[in-house]
């Protein structure tokens, strides 16, 4: 038995068996071979096995995700049959006496490079297919069995170094009960995904993949940030009790579901959810969110092997909008770049990707891609209350540029006689310090702000949000951050029919709720799971008291001092978490 402590990323307690998910490095043997016939047979057998695997995945994809997803695996099977691929590998074996593994690697890399260099997104997507297929054949030649997270026979806790958005996308969500990873933080994508799946997660555990074995019984305690491996029977009993206590607490919160988020003295605010895909809507509704404050549309792009078409996007946006006939749905335009890449969109390596071609900057470079998304959002806008939000805005010039492109799309739709909401609201994320400082200027061009504290902290404090070495500096309670938030709400208050929300993780932090309320925040957007707790806090405080707390905090010197003060004040006001 041992206990390790990491970063709390998603609340709850889970007890289940561990599944260590390690991406096995593939090493090929570069020595020449004599017996080429045996290598040819190895290759042909691996192709056959790959065909069988792909067919199984294709059928599963069609039944769970639809025809379009299934088609991806049909394309993979076609690569296996491609005479250029097959004959290329056989020629390397017969003519150059390479082993089957090395021959497959050489031919795969050759094809990958040719396709990857093509500008057309269709062909660059084929490059990703070729790589996938090549890797599959190689694994089959070498007998490497990579854990397949899409087919799990029992409930498990996934143990990994880190999880990419595509790892989490393909998971068997009914069987994955929790995450524990070596790296990551509260704002990393593994954390965000865990919260949207509503499963406990503890990240940043350092070496958990080395200390836990698949099959070990473990507890992930997302309330205290601890993981316990092979617990004693007393520990297990105590965790079972805590788990029950937490479940009862959740039941208590559930009773608030249909009540307004209104303070004791009558200030009503809006609690909405952050989502990554239409499936996440269910969680928002279940937890009493009245709409969506951040739809991270990049997941639609990342979970696809090809650029999602206008129709596909339209269908996704429409379905989310229709789920909230009375509430807002803020659709954020593509935020790719930084740590998020698309296999079918070639991008140059950057020295500082988070300061590079990310989000709106990329959309300005790829106007065709941007317009497809804007057209899809506009067309969907007639099915609900759509708000369009641009990410990574640093100045009013960018807002004007984005709005000009939006106007072009509106004109196109007018010409095509396709309907859209002509009064669709347009807003920006405030996640770059320059935008916060110039919020009064930027407000002239938009209808709302949403403060993205995940990036605002990273850029203001010069702290990489993924880097554990400097995570001690990543503090949303830092006075500089509070002052920026105040500057944004103050600019927003000066305008009519304008609101400021927050969709960074701070909005769902129970210790920040009173402070943010007092700073004048109107809309709080968070992982669905956090909504009930934040509602409970809002319903138990007076707005006047929250304002006093915020005013006092704005004059304090350190994040620590502010946090202590907020906690003390909450205790004095009898606001329990
Ligand atoms: C943010 O930066 O706070 C935000 C909500 O955006 P993301 O986490 O997707 O970068
Ligand atoms: Mg951001």
XYZ file of C-alpha atoms and ligand atoms in Angstrom:
588
model
C 0.000 0.000 0.000
C 1.153 3.553 -0.608
C -0.361 7.005 -0.925
C 0.737 9.771 -3.290
C -0.421 13.328 -3.501
C -0.978 15.282 -6.689
C -3.086 18.082 -8.106
C -6.852 17.943 -7.675
C -8.264 18.083 -11.181
C -11.774 16.708 -10.883
C -13.728 15.972 -7.693
C -15.123 12.710 -6.361
C -13.778 9.447 -5.032
C -13.393 6.323 -7.113
C -12.191 2.857 -6.183
C -11.297 0.593 -9.115
C -8.508 -1.362 -10.778
C -5.665 0.522 -12.437
C -4.983 0.337 -16.138
C -1.541 1.675 -16.987
C -1.770 3.235 -20.422
C 1.677 3.465 -21.880
C 2.450 4.337 -25.425
C 5.005 1.730 -26.383
C 7.928 3.038 -28.379
C 8.395 1.102 -31.568
C 11.958 0.180 -32.421
C 12.775 -1.522 -35.715
C 15.699 -3.792 -36.477
C 17.847 -2.268 -39.217
C 20.044 -5.318 -39.847
C 19.971 -6.945 -43.316
C 18.109 -10.255 -43.586
C 18.889 -13.371 -45.613
C 15.548 -15.122 -45.526
C 13.421 -12.607 -47.411
C 10.569 -15.100 -47.923
C 9.944 -15.277 -44.167
C 9.870 -11.465 -43.974
C 7.360 -11.302 -46.839
C 5.117 -13.766 -44.999
C 5.467 -11.729 -41.767
C 4.408 -8.639 -43.662
C 1.449 -10.324 -45.339
C 0.238 -11.791 -42.050
C 0.485 -8.394 -40.369
C -1.530 -6.835 -43.204
C -4.179 -9.517 -42.762
C -4.359 -8.962 -38.978
C -4.545 -5.211 -39.518
C -7.483 -5.715 -41.891
C -9.327 -7.734 -39.270
C -8.651 -5.160 -36.537
C -9.786 -2.297 -38.742
C -13.018 -4.057 -39.618
C -13.845 -4.541 -35.921
C -13.104 -0.891 -35.148
C -15.110 0.230 -38.181
C -18.219 -1.635 -37.045
C -17.875 -0.247 -33.491
C -17.345 3.283 -34.812
C -20.419 3.096 -37.025
C -22.647 1.828 -34.228
C -21.354 4.262 -31.579
C -20.426 7.328 -33.582
C -22.026 7.091 -37.016
C -21.240 6.373 -40.648
C -18.814 9.255 -41.057
C -16.503 8.037 -38.290
C -16.681 4.510 -39.681
C -15.521 5.793 -43.049
C -12.186 6.804 -41.511
C -11.351 3.152 -40.931
C -12.462 2.215 -44.417
C -9.875 4.722 -45.655
C -7.283 3.029 -43.431
C -8.125 -0.349 -44.934
C -7.661 1.113 -48.405
C -4.108 2.145 -47.534
C -3.413 -1.503 -46.637
C -4.550 -2.561 -50.106
C -2.785 0.210 -51.957
C -0.443 -1.498 -54.468
C 2.148 1.245 -54.063
C 2.307 0.563 -50.330
C 2.311 -3.228 -50.616
C 4.713 -3.393 -53.560
C 6.922 -0.723 -51.986
C 7.352 -2.793 -48.828
C 7.894 -6.031 -50.739
C 10.523 -4.362 -52.920
C 12.429 -3.128 -49.852
C 12.423 -6.677 -48.466
C 13.309 -8.497 -51.719
C 15.696 -5.989 -53.283
C 17.351 -4.418 -50.250
C 17.109 -7.346 -47.834
C 15.379 -5.340 -45.138
C 13.380 -6.953 -42.356
C 9.593 -6.595 -42.673
C 9.473 -4.062 -39.792
C 12.174 -1.788 -41.203
C 10.687 -2.033 -44.726
C 7.241 -0.975 -43.464
C 8.759 1.908 -41.536
C 10.733 3.174 -44.535
C 7.795 2.999 -46.933
C 5.374 4.525 -44.399
C 7.734 7.413 -43.666
C 8.283 7.996 -47.390
C 4.555 8.180 -48.136
C 3.885 10.204 -45.021
C 6.359 12.869 -46.043
C 4.990 13.161 -49.581
C 1.418 13.636 -48.356
C 2.329 15.748 -45.357
C 4.008 18.338 -47.548
C 0.916 18.871 -49.681
C -0.924 22.077 -48.919
C -4.353 20.622 -49.510
C -5.875 19.651 -46.142
C -7.435 16.556 -47.736
C -4.033 15.150 -48.635
C -2.392 16.122 -45.372
C -5.172 14.231 -43.614
C -4.235 11.201 -45.727
C -0.707 11.547 -44.305
C -2.117 10.979 -40.810
C -4.031 7.939 -42.099
C -0.865 6.498 -43.594
C 1.033 6.969 -40.353
C -1.759 5.278 -38.363
C -1.910 2.334 -40.723
C 1.872 2.013 -40.880
C 2.057 1.990 -37.078
C -0.670 -0.645 -36.910
C 1.135 -2.947 -39.366
C 4.444 -2.420 -37.540
C 2.882 -3.275 -34.190
C 1.417 -6.414 -35.694
C 4.770 -7.455 -37.154
C 6.515 -6.875 -33.835
C 3.696 -8.333 -31.733
C 3.238 -5.078 -29.806
C -0.157 -4.793 -28.180
C -1.012 -1.190 -27.457
C -3.721 -0.804 -24.820
C -6.947 -0.070 -26.622
C -8.946 2.314 -24.488
C -12.003 2.057 -26.668
C -12.667 -1.542 -25.701
C -12.546 -2.181 -21.962
C -14.004 -5.218 -20.222
C -14.150 -3.807 -16.714
C -14.262 -0.509 -14.842
C -10.786 1.010 -14.656
C -8.806 4.020 -13.541
C -6.519 5.158 -16.341
C -2.918 5.698 -15.278
C -0.879 7.599 -17.837
C 1.933 10.044 -18.279
C -0.580 12.454 -19.770
C -3.644 12.015 -21.948
C -4.053 13.762 -25.268
C -7.481 14.964 -26.393
C -7.532 12.124 -28.925
C -6.744 9.532 -26.240
C -9.703 10.742 -24.220
C -11.945 11.011 -27.279
C -11.603 7.330 -28.149
C -12.074 6.031 -24.599
C -14.827 3.676 -23.580
C -16.447 6.291 -21.393
C -18.718 3.828 -19.613
C -15.723 1.934 -18.239
C -13.278 4.730 -17.458
C -13.898 5.696 -13.832
C -11.000 8.054 -13.107
C -7.600 9.390 -14.168
C -4.258 9.598 -12.406
C -1.364 11.012 -14.415
C 2.294 11.915 -14.051
C 1.933 15.410 -15.433
C -0.847 17.950 -15.900
C -2.520 20.681 -13.925
C -6.029 21.872 -13.057
C -6.257 23.609 -16.400
C -4.650 20.965 -18.610
C -6.887 19.213 -21.078
C -6.881 15.973 -19.111
C -8.349 17.911 -16.195
C -10.950 19.631 -18.314
C -11.914 16.328 -19.900
C -12.189 14.599 -16.503
C -14.525 17.285 -15.264
C -16.670 17.117 -18.354
C -16.863 13.323 -18.037
C -17.614 13.873 -14.339
C -14.961 11.421 -13.176
C -12.426 11.984 -10.385
C -8.904 12.868 -11.456
C -5.635 13.566 -9.699
C -2.806 14.781 -11.931
C 0.810 15.822 -11.578
C 1.721 12.714 -9.585
C 5.245 12.582 -10.997
C 5.886 8.884 -11.518
C 2.552 7.179 -11.038
C 3.001 5.156 -14.249
C 6.117 3.600 -12.756
C 4.730 2.885 -9.303
C 1.374 1.396 -10.223
C 0.804 -1.832 -12.148
C -2.185 -2.691 -14.296
C -4.623 -4.571 -12.082
C -3.605 -2.871 -8.800
C -6.613 -1.807 -6.788
C -6.517 1.911 -6.251
C -8.415 4.872 -4.957
C -8.376 8.231 -6.695
C -9.549 10.842 -4.253
C -10.298 13.961 -6.243
C -11.391 15.747 -3.065
C -8.037 15.682 -1.290
C -5.756 15.131 -4.296
C -4.521 11.774 -3.005
C -4.260 8.431 -4.700
C -3.973 5.275 -2.640
C -2.609 2.145 -4.269
C -3.506 -1.296 -2.911
C -5.275 0.149 0.155
C -5.526 -1.794 3.428
C -8.988 -2.944 4.421
C -9.275 -0.108 6.975
C -8.332 2.439 4.340
C -10.776 0.950 1.901
C -13.525 1.159 4.493
C -12.706 4.767 5.260
C -12.667 5.683 1.542
C -16.019 3.942 1.052
C -17.406 6.133 3.859
C -15.986 9.310 2.315
C -17.379 8.298 -1.039
C -20.834 7.872 0.472
C -20.560 11.212 2.261
C -19.679 12.906 -1.007
C -22.567 11.224 -2.795
C -24.944 12.508 -0.115
C -23.513 15.985 -0.476
C -24.118 15.816 -4.240
C -27.726 14.796 -3.561
C -28.135 17.847 -1.357
C -26.814 20.042 -4.156
C -29.133 18.400 -6.623
C -32.060 19.935 -4.804
C -30.866 23.364 -5.946
C -30.971 22.334 -9.588
C -34.012 24.310 -10.688
C -33.489 27.285 -8.406
C -32.037 30.598 -9.606
C -28.472 31.632 -8.904
C -29.508 34.632 -6.843
C -27.872 36.232 -3.818
C -29.652 36.790 -0.489
C -30.141 40.445 -1.425
C -31.464 39.723 -4.897
C -28.568 39.970 -7.389
C -29.194 37.343 -10.028
C -26.293 35.913 -11.980
C -26.080 33.275 -14.675
C -24.457 29.872 -14.199
C -23.644 28.109 -17.435
C -21.490 25.210 -18.577
C -18.263 24.740 -20.484
C -18.591 22.036 -23.114
C -16.302 20.383 -25.640
C -18.909 18.511 -27.656
C -22.695 18.162 -27.939
C -22.615 15.105 -25.642
C -21.511 17.345 -22.762
C -24.840 19.188 -22.857
C -26.494 16.434 -20.806
C -24.184 17.168 -17.869
C -24.917 20.899 -18.020
C -28.667 20.276 -18.003
C -28.390 17.711 -15.242
C -26.481 20.135 -13.046
C -28.857 23.037 -13.598
C -26.778 25.127 -16.024
C -29.016 27.535 -17.926
C -26.902 27.573 -21.055
C -23.378 27.235 -22.395
C -20.774 29.876 -21.617
C -17.992 28.237 -23.580
C -18.341 25.733 -26.387
C -14.765 24.715 -27.172
C -15.355 23.914 -30.829
C -11.799 22.744 -31.406
C -12.794 19.302 -30.110
C -15.004 18.891 -33.157
C -11.883 19.387 -35.259
C -9.548 17.356 -33.072
C -11.858 14.352 -32.903
C -11.926 14.085 -36.664
C -9.416 12.788 -39.192
C -10.492 15.344 -41.754
C -11.541 18.962 -41.579
C -15.180 18.909 -40.379
C -17.465 20.105 -43.146
C -19.844 23.054 -42.816
C -22.740 20.563 -42.621
C -21.130 18.542 -39.858
C -20.408 21.674 -37.831
C -23.871 23.075 -38.474
C -25.432 19.867 -37.129
C -23.288 19.960 -33.964
C -23.967 23.647 -33.220
C -27.651 23.267 -33.972
C -28.013 20.341 -31.609
C -26.416 22.304 -28.742
C -28.552 25.378 -29.461
C -31.727 23.317 -29.536
C -30.899 21.902 -26.109
C -31.206 25.384 -24.591
C -34.358 26.986 -26.003
C -34.163 29.761 -23.399
C -30.503 30.006 -22.554
C -27.426 31.417 -24.247
C -24.962 29.231 -26.117
C -21.595 30.904 -26.537
C -19.768 29.247 -29.390
C -16.067 29.963 -29.385
C -14.415 29.917 -32.766
C -11.499 27.590 -33.363
C -8.730 27.737 -30.753
C -6.022 25.618 -32.354
C -2.312 26.232 -31.934
C -0.439 26.329 -28.629
C -0.612 22.716 -27.478
C -3.499 21.782 -29.780
C -2.747 20.530 -33.266
C -4.800 19.116 -36.104
C -3.376 16.131 -37.979
C -4.727 17.452 -41.265
C -3.574 21.055 -40.873
C 0.167 21.287 -41.302
C 1.717 23.945 -39.086
C 5.329 25.014 -38.838
C 7.206 24.271 -35.648
C 7.255 27.351 -33.443
C 9.692 28.286 -30.717
C 6.890 29.696 -28.550
C 3.645 28.123 -29.760
C 1.532 29.768 -27.043
C 2.738 33.129 -28.298
C 2.484 32.111 -31.921
C -0.044 31.230 -34.541
C -2.854 30.305 -32.187
C -6.655 30.697 -32.283
C -7.859 33.846 -34.068
C -4.384 34.406 -35.517
C -4.510 31.021 -37.209
C -8.054 31.721 -38.420
C -6.879 34.939 -40.064
C -4.219 32.930 -41.885
C -6.661 30.164 -42.843
C -9.603 32.364 -43.799
C -11.291 29.581 -45.790
C -11.400 27.361 -42.737
C -12.576 30.252 -40.538
C -15.402 31.116 -42.912
C -16.682 27.543 -42.996
C -17.009 27.673 -39.217
C -18.623 31.108 -39.135
C -21.135 30.092 -41.809
C -21.995 26.958 -39.825
C -22.512 28.952 -36.606
C -24.597 31.590 -38.387
C -26.790 28.985 -40.043
C -27.303 27.253 -36.694
C -28.074 30.571 -34.965
C -31.762 30.429 -35.955
C -32.219 27.385 -33.716
C -31.545 29.129 -30.405
C -29.653 31.977 -28.758
C -26.227 31.802 -30.355
C -23.375 34.035 -29.254
C -20.171 34.035 -31.289
C -16.954 34.417 -29.325
C -13.465 35.047 -30.700
C -10.499 33.674 -28.700
C -7.014 35.158 -28.169
C -8.014 38.715 -28.950
C -5.224 41.166 -28.174
C -6.583 44.374 -29.677
C -9.616 46.058 -31.194
C -8.029 45.709 -34.641
C -8.397 41.940 -34.458
C -12.023 42.265 -33.383
C -12.721 44.487 -36.384
C -10.940 42.071 -38.694
C -12.906 39.099 -37.338
C -16.184 41.004 -37.604
C -15.430 41.959 -41.208
C -15.021 38.272 -42.061
C -18.243 37.506 -40.191
C -19.993 40.184 -42.247
C -18.682 38.582 -45.456
C -20.212 35.296 -44.348
C -23.512 37.003 -43.597
C -23.523 38.503 -47.102
C -22.830 35.119 -48.635
C -25.731 33.598 -46.718
C -27.987 36.491 -47.785
C -27.109 35.803 -51.402
C -27.762 32.110 -50.933
C -31.004 32.976 -49.128
C -29.995 30.920 -46.113
C -31.438 32.164 -42.817
C -29.397 33.253 -39.793
C -29.959 35.400 -36.715
C -29.158 38.909 -37.974
C -28.820 40.172 -34.402
C -26.427 37.411 -33.341
C -24.320 38.628 -30.421
C -20.574 38.864 -30.845
C -18.065 38.809 -28.021
C -14.456 38.122 -27.226
C -12.452 36.184 -24.732
C -10.385 38.338 -22.454
C -7.395 36.110 -21.936
C -4.506 38.294 -23.000
C -3.459 41.090 -20.622
C -3.542 43.716 -23.383
C -7.231 42.960 -23.964
C -8.009 43.287 -20.259
C -6.140 46.570 -20.000
C -7.852 47.903 -23.124
C -11.246 46.386 -22.267
C -12.907 49.823 -22.436
C -11.684 50.241 -26.024
C -12.548 46.714 -27.140
C -16.009 46.900 -25.557
C -17.022 49.370 -28.284
C -16.988 46.612 -30.873
C -18.674 43.750 -29.002
C -21.704 42.699 -26.940
C -19.971 40.729 -24.200
C -16.699 39.617 -22.664
C -15.750 36.263 -21.260
C -12.628 36.235 -19.131
C -10.404 33.250 -19.819
C -8.404 33.045 -16.624
C -6.550 29.915 -17.730
C -4.649 31.894 -20.309
C -4.956 35.261 -18.594
C -2.943 33.846 -15.659
C -0.457 32.219 -17.988
C 0.160 35.392 -19.983
C -0.035 37.894 -17.117
C 2.184 35.987 -14.730
C 4.441 34.560 -17.471
C 3.759 31.036 -16.200
C 3.324 28.151 -18.614
C -0.023 26.660 -17.551
C 1.292 23.141 -18.234
C 4.658 23.423 -16.515
C 4.733 21.919 -13.075
C 8.088 23.449 -12.205
C 6.490 26.874 -12.130
C 2.974 25.912 -11.114
C 3.514 27.498 -7.679
C 3.432 30.852 -9.484
C 0.175 30.095 -11.285
C -2.216 31.891 -8.977
C -5.566 33.290 -10.107
C -5.785 35.075 -6.733
C -2.667 37.095 -7.539
C -3.550 40.790 -7.031
C -2.572 41.540 -10.647
C -5.191 39.088 -11.910
C -7.892 40.488 -9.611
C -7.116 43.998 -10.772
C -7.356 42.965 -14.416
C -10.711 41.286 -13.755
C -11.930 44.457 -12.046
C -10.775 46.532 -15.011
C -12.798 44.322 -17.347
C -16.013 44.386 -15.280
C -15.651 48.150 -14.802
C -15.418 48.671 -18.584
C -18.377 46.362 -19.065
C -20.509 48.229 -16.468
C -20.117 51.426 -18.444
C -21.933 49.974 -21.443
C -25.611 49.262 -21.877
C -26.813 45.776 -22.761
C -23.391 44.362 -22.147
C -22.219 41.625 -19.815
C -19.004 40.095 -18.602
C -18.653 36.430 -17.882
C -15.794 34.133 -17.086
C -15.122 30.756 -18.652
C -11.666 30.037 -17.244
C -11.408 27.441 -14.486
C -11.485 30.160 -11.824
C -15.223 30.600 -12.481
C -15.869 27.132 -11.054
C -13.582 27.505 -8.046
C -15.696 27.591 -4.879
C -13.078 29.719 -3.128
C -13.282 32.343 -5.862
C -17.060 32.582 -6.233
C -17.745 35.296 -3.623
C -14.783 37.323 -4.800
C -15.835 37.164 -8.449
C -19.403 38.014 -7.580
C -18.127 41.045 -5.685
C -15.890 42.033 -8.584
C -19.047 42.360 -10.671
C -19.023 39.170 -12.703
C -22.424 38.414 -14.207
C -21.975 35.083 -15.916
C -20.010 32.134 -14.498
C -19.191 29.366 -16.963
C -17.634 26.169 -15.701
C -17.482 22.405 -15.919
C -21.008 21.156 -15.350
C -20.009 19.404 -12.163
C -19.089 22.664 -10.424
C -22.393 24.424 -11.095
C -24.375 23.167 -8.050
C -21.663 24.088 -5.568
C -21.212 27.565 -6.986
C -24.977 28.026 -6.940
C -25.108 27.047 -3.280
C -22.481 29.684 -2.456
C -24.169 32.428 -4.480
C -27.513 31.704 -2.821
C -25.927 32.026 0.608
C -24.191 35.374 0.302
C -25.297 38.989 0.078
C -24.033 40.865 -2.966
C -23.234 43.844 -0.730
C -20.964 41.645 1.421
C -19.319 40.157 -1.671
C -18.558 43.663 -2.940
C -16.944 44.606 0.373
C -14.828 41.443 0.256
C -13.729 42.182 -3.320
C -12.929 45.824 -2.511
C -10.783 44.803 0.424
C -9.048 42.074 -1.620
C -8.147 44.570 -4.333
C -5.986 46.403 -1.809
C -4.071 43.380 -0.614
C -0.523 42.517 -1.544
C -0.336 38.794 -2.234
C -2.486 35.974 -3.531
C -1.984 34.125 -0.264
C -3.235 37.068 1.770
C -6.261 37.372 -0.499
C -7.103 33.686 -0.339
C -6.805 33.614 3.473
C -8.971 36.696 3.742
C -11.641 35.266 1.413
C -11.730 32.013 3.358
C -12.003 33.831 6.683
C -14.725 36.107 5.384
C -16.693 33.153 4.072
C -16.443 31.444 7.443
C -17.632 34.578 9.228
C -20.595 34.818 6.869
C -21.379 31.147 7.435
C -20.841 30.222 3.817
C -19.882 26.578 3.835
C -18.365 24.859 0.847
C -9.046 30.184 -20.818
O -7.974 30.444 -21.361
O -9.346 30.528 -19.662
C -10.054 29.387 -21.546
C -11.266 29.209 -21.054
O -9.687 28.833 -22.724
P -8.840 27.468 -22.897
O -8.721 26.854 -21.536
O -9.608 26.640 -23.863
O -7.553 27.987 -23.436
Mg -7.716 30.180 -23.489
